[in-house]
JSON list of C-alpha atoms and ligand atoms in Angstrom, two decimals:
[
{"chain": "A", "resi": 1, "resn": "MET", "atom": "CA", "xyz": [25.13, -43.46, -10.45]},
{"chain": "A", "resi": 2, "resn": "SER", "atom": "CA", "xyz": [21.39, -43.24, -9.90]},
{"chain": "A", "resi": 3, "resn": "ALA", "atom": "CA", "xyz": [19.57, -40.39, -11.54]},
{"chain": "A", "resi": 4, "resn": "GLY", "atom": "CA", "xyz": [17.12, -39.69, -8.74]},
{"chain": "A", "resi": 5, "resn": "ASP", "atom": "CA", "xyz": [19.20, -38.45, -5.85]},
{"chain": "A", "resi": 6, "resn": "PRO", "atom": "CA", "xyz": [16.70, -37.06, -3.34]},
{"chain": "A", "resi": 7, "resn": "SER", "atom": "CA", "xyz": [19.22, -35.10, -1.33]},
{"chain": "A", "resi": 8, "resn": "ARG", "atom": "CA", "xyz": [20.30, -33.32, -4.46]},
{"chain": "A", "resi": 9, "resn": "LEU", "atom": "CA", "xyz": [16.73, -32.38, -5.23]},
{"chain": "A", "resi": 10, "resn": "ASP", "atom": "CA", "xyz": [16.36, -31.11, -1.68]},
{"chain": "A", "resi": 11, "resn": "ARG", "atom": "CA", "xyz": [19.34, -28.90, -2.18]},
{"chain": "A", "resi": 12, "resn": "ILE", "atom": "CA", "xyz": [17.94, -27.46, -5.38]},
{"chain": "A", "resi": 13, "resn": "VAL", "atom": "CA", "xyz": [14.63, -26.69, -3.72]},
{"chain": "A", "resi": 14, "resn": "ALA", "atom": "CA", "xyz": [16.38, -25.13, -0.75]},
{"chain": "A", "resi": 15, "resn": "GLU", "atom": "CA", "xyz": [18.52, -23.01, -3.00]},
{"chain": "A", "resi": 16, "resn": "ALA", "atom": "CA", "xyz": [15.55, -21.80, -4.98]},
{"chain": "A", "resi": 17, "resn": "ARG", "atom": "CA", "xyz": [13.77, -20.86, -1.80]},
{"chain": "A", "resi": 18, "resn": "LEU", "atom": "CA", "xyz": [16.82, -19.08, -0.49]},
{"chain": "A", "resi": 19, "resn": "SER", "atom": "CA", "xyz": [17.30, -17.05, -3.63]},
{"chain": "A", "resi": 20, "resn": "ALA", "atom": "CA", "xyz": [13.64, -16.07, -3.55]},
{"chain": "A", "resi": 21, "resn": "GLN", "atom": "CA", "xyz": [14.08, -14.89, 0.01]},
{"chain": "A", "resi": 22, "resn": "ARG", "atom": "CA", "xyz": [17.21, -13.01, -0.89]},
{"chain": "A", "resi": 23, "resn": "ARG", "atom": "CA", "xyz": [15.48, -11.35, -3.81]},
{"chain": "A", "resi": 24, "resn": "GLU", "atom": "CA", "xyz": [12.62, -10.34, -1.56]},
{"chain": "A", "resi": 25, "resn": "ARG", "atom": "CA", "xyz": [14.97, -8.75, 0.91]},
{"chain": "A", "resi": 26, "resn": "GLY", "atom": "CA", "xyz": [16.71, -7.10, -2.00]},
{"chain": "A", "resi": 27, "resn": "TYR", "atom": "CA", "xyz": [13.68, -5.30, -3.35]},
{"chain": "A", "resi": 28, "resn": "ARG", "atom": "CA", "xyz": [12.54, -4.30, 0.10]},
{"chain": "A", "resi": 29, "resn": "GLU", "atom": "CA", "xyz": [15.85, -2.63, 0.80]},
{"chain": "A", "resi": 30, "resn": "GLN", "atom": "CA", "xyz": [15.79, -1.02, -2.58]},
{"chain": "A", "resi": 31, "resn": "ALA", "atom": "CA", "xyz": [12.28, 0.30, -2.08]},
{"chain": "A", "resi": 32, "resn": "LEU", "atom": "CA", "xyz": [13.18, 1.68, 1.34]},
{"chain": "A", "resi": 33, "resn": "LYS", "atom": "CA", "xyz": [16.09, 3.44, -0.26]},
{"chain": "A", "resi": 34, "resn": "ILE", "atom": "CA", "xyz": [14.21, 5.20, -3.01]},
{"chain": "A", "resi": 35, "resn": "TYR", "atom": "CA", "xyz": [10.95, 5.98, -1.24]},
{"chain": "A", "resi": 36, "resn": "PRO", "atom": "CA", "xyz": [10.28, 8.01, 1.89]},
{"chain": "A", "resi": 37, "resn": "TRP", "atom": "CA", "xyz": [9.27, 5.86, 4.84]},
{"chain": "A", "resi": 38, "resn": "ILE", "atom": "CA", "xyz": [5.63, 6.77, 4.70]},
{"chain": "A", "resi": 39, "resn": "CYS", "atom": "CA", "xyz": [2.60, 4.57, 4.19]},
{"chain": "A", "resi": 40, "resn": "GLY", "atom": "CA", "xyz": [1.05, 5.30, 0.82]},
{"chain": "A", "resi": 41, "resn": "ARG", "atom": "CA", "xyz": [-2.46, 4.95, 2.24]},
{"chain": "A", "resi": 42, "resn": "CYS", "atom": "CA", "xyz": [-2.67, 6.33, 5.74]},
{"chain": "A", "resi": 43, "resn": "ALA", "atom": "CA", "xyz": [0.46, 8.51, 5.48]},
{"chain": "A", "resi": 44, "resn": "ARG", "atom": "CA", "xyz": [1.83, 7.13, 8.70]},
{"chain": "A", "resi": 45, "resn": "GLU", "atom": "CA", "xyz": [5.53, 7.91, 9.03]},
{"chain": "A", "resi": 46, "resn": "PHE", "atom": "CA", "xyz": [8.14, 5.37, 9.98]},
{"chain": "A", "resi": 47, "resn": "THR", "atom": "CA", "xyz": [11.53, 5.42, 11.61]},
{"chain": "A", "resi": 48, "resn": "ARG", "atom": "CA", "xyz": [14.24, 2.87, 12.12]},
{"chain": "A", "resi": 49, "resn": "ALA", "atom": "CA", "xyz": [12.47, 1.77, 15.28]},
{"chain": "A", "resi": 50, "resn": "ASN", "atom": "CA", "xyz": [9.33, 0.59, 13.52]},
{"chain": "A", "resi": 51, "resn": "VAL", "atom": "CA", "xyz": [10.26, 0.33, 9.86]},
{"chain": "A", "resi": 52, "resn": "ARG", "atom": "CA", "xyz": [9.65, -3.39, 10.04]},
{"chain": "A", "resi": 53, "resn": "GLU", "atom": "CA", "xyz": [5.95, -2.56, 10.00]},
{"chain": "A", "resi": 54, "resn": "LEU", "atom": "CA", "xyz": [6.39, -0.87, 6.66]},
{"chain": "A", "resi": 55, "resn": "THR", "atom": "CA", "xyz": [6.04, -3.35, 3.82]},
{"chain": "A", "resi": 56, "resn": "VAL", "atom": "CA", "xyz": [6.58, -3.33, 0.08]},
{"chain": "A", "resi": 57, "resn": "HIS", "atom": "CA", "xyz": [3.43, -3.77, -1.93]},
{"chain": "A", "resi": 58, "resn": "HIS", "atom": "CA", "xyz": [3.48, -4.67, -5.61]},
{"chain": "A", "resi": 59, "resn": "ARG", "atom": "CA", "xyz": [1.08, -2.44, -7.48]},
{"chain": "A", "resi": 60, "resn": "ASP", "atom": "CA", "xyz": [0.26, -5.11, -10.03]},
{"chain": "A", "resi": 61, "resn": "HIS", "atom": "CA", "xyz": [0.41, -7.85, -7.37]},
{"chain": "A", "resi": 62, "resn": "ASP", "atom": "CA", "xyz": [3.15, -9.59, -9.29]},
{"chain": "A", "resi": 63, "resn": "HIS", "atom": "CA", "xyz": [6.02, -10.24, -6.92]},
{"chain": "A", "resi": 64, "resn": "ASP", "atom": "CA", "xyz": [8.29, -11.09, -9.81]},
{"chain": "A", "resi": 65, "resn": "ASN", "atom": "CA", "xyz": [7.83, -7.73, -11.39]},
{"chain": "A", "resi": 66, "resn": "ASN", "atom": "CA", "xyz": [10.56, -5.69, -9.73]},
{"chain": "A", "resi": 67, "resn": "PRO", "atom": "CA", "xyz": [11.74, -2.88, -11.99]},
{"chain": "A", "resi": 68, "resn": "PRO", "atom": "CA", "xyz": [14.81, -1.21, -10.48]},
{"chain": "A", "resi": 69, "resn": "ASP", "atom": "CA", "xyz": [13.20, 2.22, -10.66]},
{"chain": "A", "resi": 70, "resn": "GLY", "atom": "CA", "xyz": [10.59, 1.04, -8.16]},
{"chain": "A", "resi": 71, "resn": "SER", "atom": "CA", "xyz": [7.62, 1.82, -10.36]},
{"chain": "A", "resi": 72, "resn": "ASN", "atom": "CA", "xyz": [5.83, -1.35, -9.29]},
{"chain": "A", "resi": 73, "resn": "TRP", "atom": "CA", "xyz": [6.40, -0.80, -5.59]},
{"chain": "A", "resi": 74, "resn": "GLU", "atom": "CA", "xyz": [4.44, 1.01, -3.00]},
{"chain": "A", "resi": 75, "resn": "LEU", "atom": "CA", "xyz": [5.30, 1.29, 0.66]},
{"chain": "A", "resi": 76, "resn": "LEU", "atom": "CA", "xyz": [2.37, 0.42, 2.87]},
{"chain": "A", "resi": 77, "resn": "CYS", "atom": "CA", "xyz": [2.07, -0.16, 6.59]},
{"chain": "A", "resi": 78, "resn": "VAL", "atom": "CA", "xyz": [1.08, -3.70, 7.51]},
{"chain": "A", "resi": 79, "resn": "TYR", "atom": "CA", "xyz": [-2.53, -2.67, 8.13]},
{"chain": "A", "resi": 80, "resn": "CYS", "atom": "CA", "xyz": [-3.06, -0.90, 4.86]},
{"chain": "A", "resi": 81, "resn": "HIS", "atom": "CA", "xyz": [-1.21, -3.64, 3.06]},
{"chain": "A", "resi": 82, "resn": "ASP", "atom": "CA", "xyz": [-3.50, -6.20, 4.59]},
{"chain": "A", "resi": 83, "resn": "ASN", "atom": "CA", "xyz": [-6.47, -4.11, 3.65]},
{"chain": "A", "resi": 84, "resn": "GLU", "atom": "CA", "xyz": [-5.26, -3.75, 0.10]},
{"chain": "A", "resi": 85, "resn": "HIS", "atom": "CA", "xyz": [-4.94, -7.49, -0.38]},
{"chain": "A", "resi": 86, "resn": "GLN", "atom": "CA", "xyz": [-8.24, -8.12, 1.33]},
{"chain": "A", "resi": 87, "resn": "ARG", "atom": "CA", "xyz": [-9.99, -5.86, -1.14]},
{"chain": "A", "resi": 88, "resn": "ARG", "atom": "CA", "xyz": [-8.22, -7.57, -3.99]},
{"chain": "A", "resi": 89, "resn": "LEU", "atom": "CA", "xyz": [-9.31, -10.95, -2.69]},
{"chain": "A", "resi": 90, "resn": "GLU", "atom": "CA", "xyz": [-12.90, -9.85, -2.34]},
{"chain": "A", "resi": 91, "resn": "ALA", "atom": "CA", "xyz": [-12.84, -8.36, -5.79]},
{"chain": "A", "resi": 92, "resn": "SER", "atom": "CA", "xyz": [-11.44, -11.48, -7.41]},
{"chain": "A", "resi": 93, "resn": "ALA", "atom": "CA", "xyz": [-13.83, -13.69, -5.44]},
{"chain": "A", "resi": 94, "resn": "GLY", "atom": "CA", "xyz": [-16.61, -11.82, -7.16]},
{"chain": "A", "resi": 95, "resn": "ALA", "atom": "CA", "xyz": [-18.23, -10.52, -4.01]},
{"chain": "A", "resi": 96, "resn": "GLY", "atom": "CA", "xyz": [-19.96, -8.21, -6.40]},
{"chain": "A", "resi": 97, "resn": "SER", "atom": "CA", "xyz": [-20.45, -5.21, -4.19]},
{"chain": "A", "resi": 98, "resn": "PRO", "atom": "CA", "xyz": [-21.34, -2.61, -6.80]},
{"chain": "A", "resi": 99, "resn": "SER", "atom": "CA", "xyz": [-19.21, 0.49, -6.81]},
{"chain": "A", "resi": 100, "resn": "ALA", "atom": "CA", "xyz": [-17.71, 0.07, -3.37]},
{"chain": "A", "resi": 101, "resn": "GLY", "atom": "CA", "xyz": [-15.23, 2.45, -4.91]},
{"chain": "A", "resi": 102, "resn": "ARG", "atom": "CA", "xyz": [-12.40, 3.74, -2.87]},
{"chain": "A", "resi": 103, "resn": "VAL", "atom": "CA", "xyz": [-13.44, 3.13, 0.68]},
{"chain": "A", "resi": 104, "resn": "SER", "atom": "CA", "xyz": [-10.57, 3.74, 3.03]},
{"chain": "A", "resi": 105, "resn": "THR", "atom": "CA", "xyz": [-12.13, 2.44, 6.21]},
{"chain": "A", "resi": 106, "resn": "TYR", "atom": "CA", "xyz": [-11.32, -0.90, 7.73]},
{"chain": "A", "resi": 107, "resn": "ALA", "atom": "CA", "xyz": [-14.87, -2.18, 7.50]},
{"chain": "A", "resi": 108, "resn": "PRO", "atom": "CA", "xyz": [-16.43, -0.93, 4.31]},
{"chain": "A", "resi": 109, "resn": "PHE", "atom": "CA", "xyz": [-19.56, -2.95, 4.89]},
{"chain": "A", "resi": 110, "resn": "ALA", "atom": "CA", "xyz": [-20.21, -1.55, 8.34]},
{"chain": "A", "resi": 111, "resn": "ASP", "atom": "CA", "xyz": [-19.80, 1.87, 6.84]},
{"chain": "A", "resi": 112, "resn": "LEU", "atom": "CA", "xyz": [-22.17, 0.99, 4.05]},
{"chain": "A", "resi": 113, "resn": "LYS", "atom": "CA", "xyz": [-24.82, -0.09, 6.52]},
{"chain": "A", "resi": 114, "resn": "GLU", "atom": "CA", "xyz": [-24.59, 3.18, 8.32]},
{"chain": "A", "resi": 115, "resn": "ARG", "atom": "CA", "xyz": [-24.95, 5.11, 5.13]},
{"chain": "A", "resi": 116, "resn": "MET", "atom": "CA", "xyz": [-27.96, 3.12, 4.12]},
{"chain": "A", "resi": 117, "resn": "ALA", "atom": "CA", "xyz": [-29.59, 3.72, 7.49]},
{"chain": "A", "resi": 118, "resn": "LYS", "atom": "CA", "xyz": [-29.42, 7.42, 6.94]},
{"chain": "A", "resi": 119, "resn": "LYS", "atom": "CA", "xyz": [-32.81, 8.12, 8.42]},
{"chain": "A", "resi": 120, "resn": "ARG", "atom": "CA", "xyz": [-31.55, 8.67, 11.93]},
{"chain": "A", "resi": 121, "resn": "PRO", "atom": "CA", "xyz": [-32.81, 11.84, 13.57]},
{"chain": "A", "resi": 122, "resn": "PRO", "atom": "CA", "xyz": [-30.02, 14.26, 14.48]},
{"chain": "A", "resi": 123, "resn": "LYS", "atom": "CA", "xyz": [-30.06, 13.49, 18.18]},
{"chain": "B", "resi": 1, "resn": "ZN", "atom": "ZN1", "xyz": [-1.06, 2.60, 6.39]},
{"chain": "B", "resi": 2, "resn": "ZN", "atom": "ZN1", "xyz": [1.05, -6.40, -1.57]}
]
């Protein structure tokens, strides 16, 4: 009768969410199948016991881009994955650190400070 049935809308939203979750699980399983269980950054190896700490990163940061050959996926441990997104955030926020380049430490700025204070005497 009435066009605006709220419970029906709820169901549609719930279904969309569910299918998104299912798809997510799908590409994770797929990625774990085609790639070795090793973090692409720190080369930490994973086993069944801790594979939950290994996550699927999207190289282009587009979670809807899931080619079946896995070319947009990269397996990263939770720490490196976090780091990767942090850097991306900082970059897009225009933090404007010139040529931070590929710093693989957790705290690039602390590292930078140390490098700038190079004048320490060698003990
Ligand atoms: Zn890692
Ligand atoms: Zn990611």
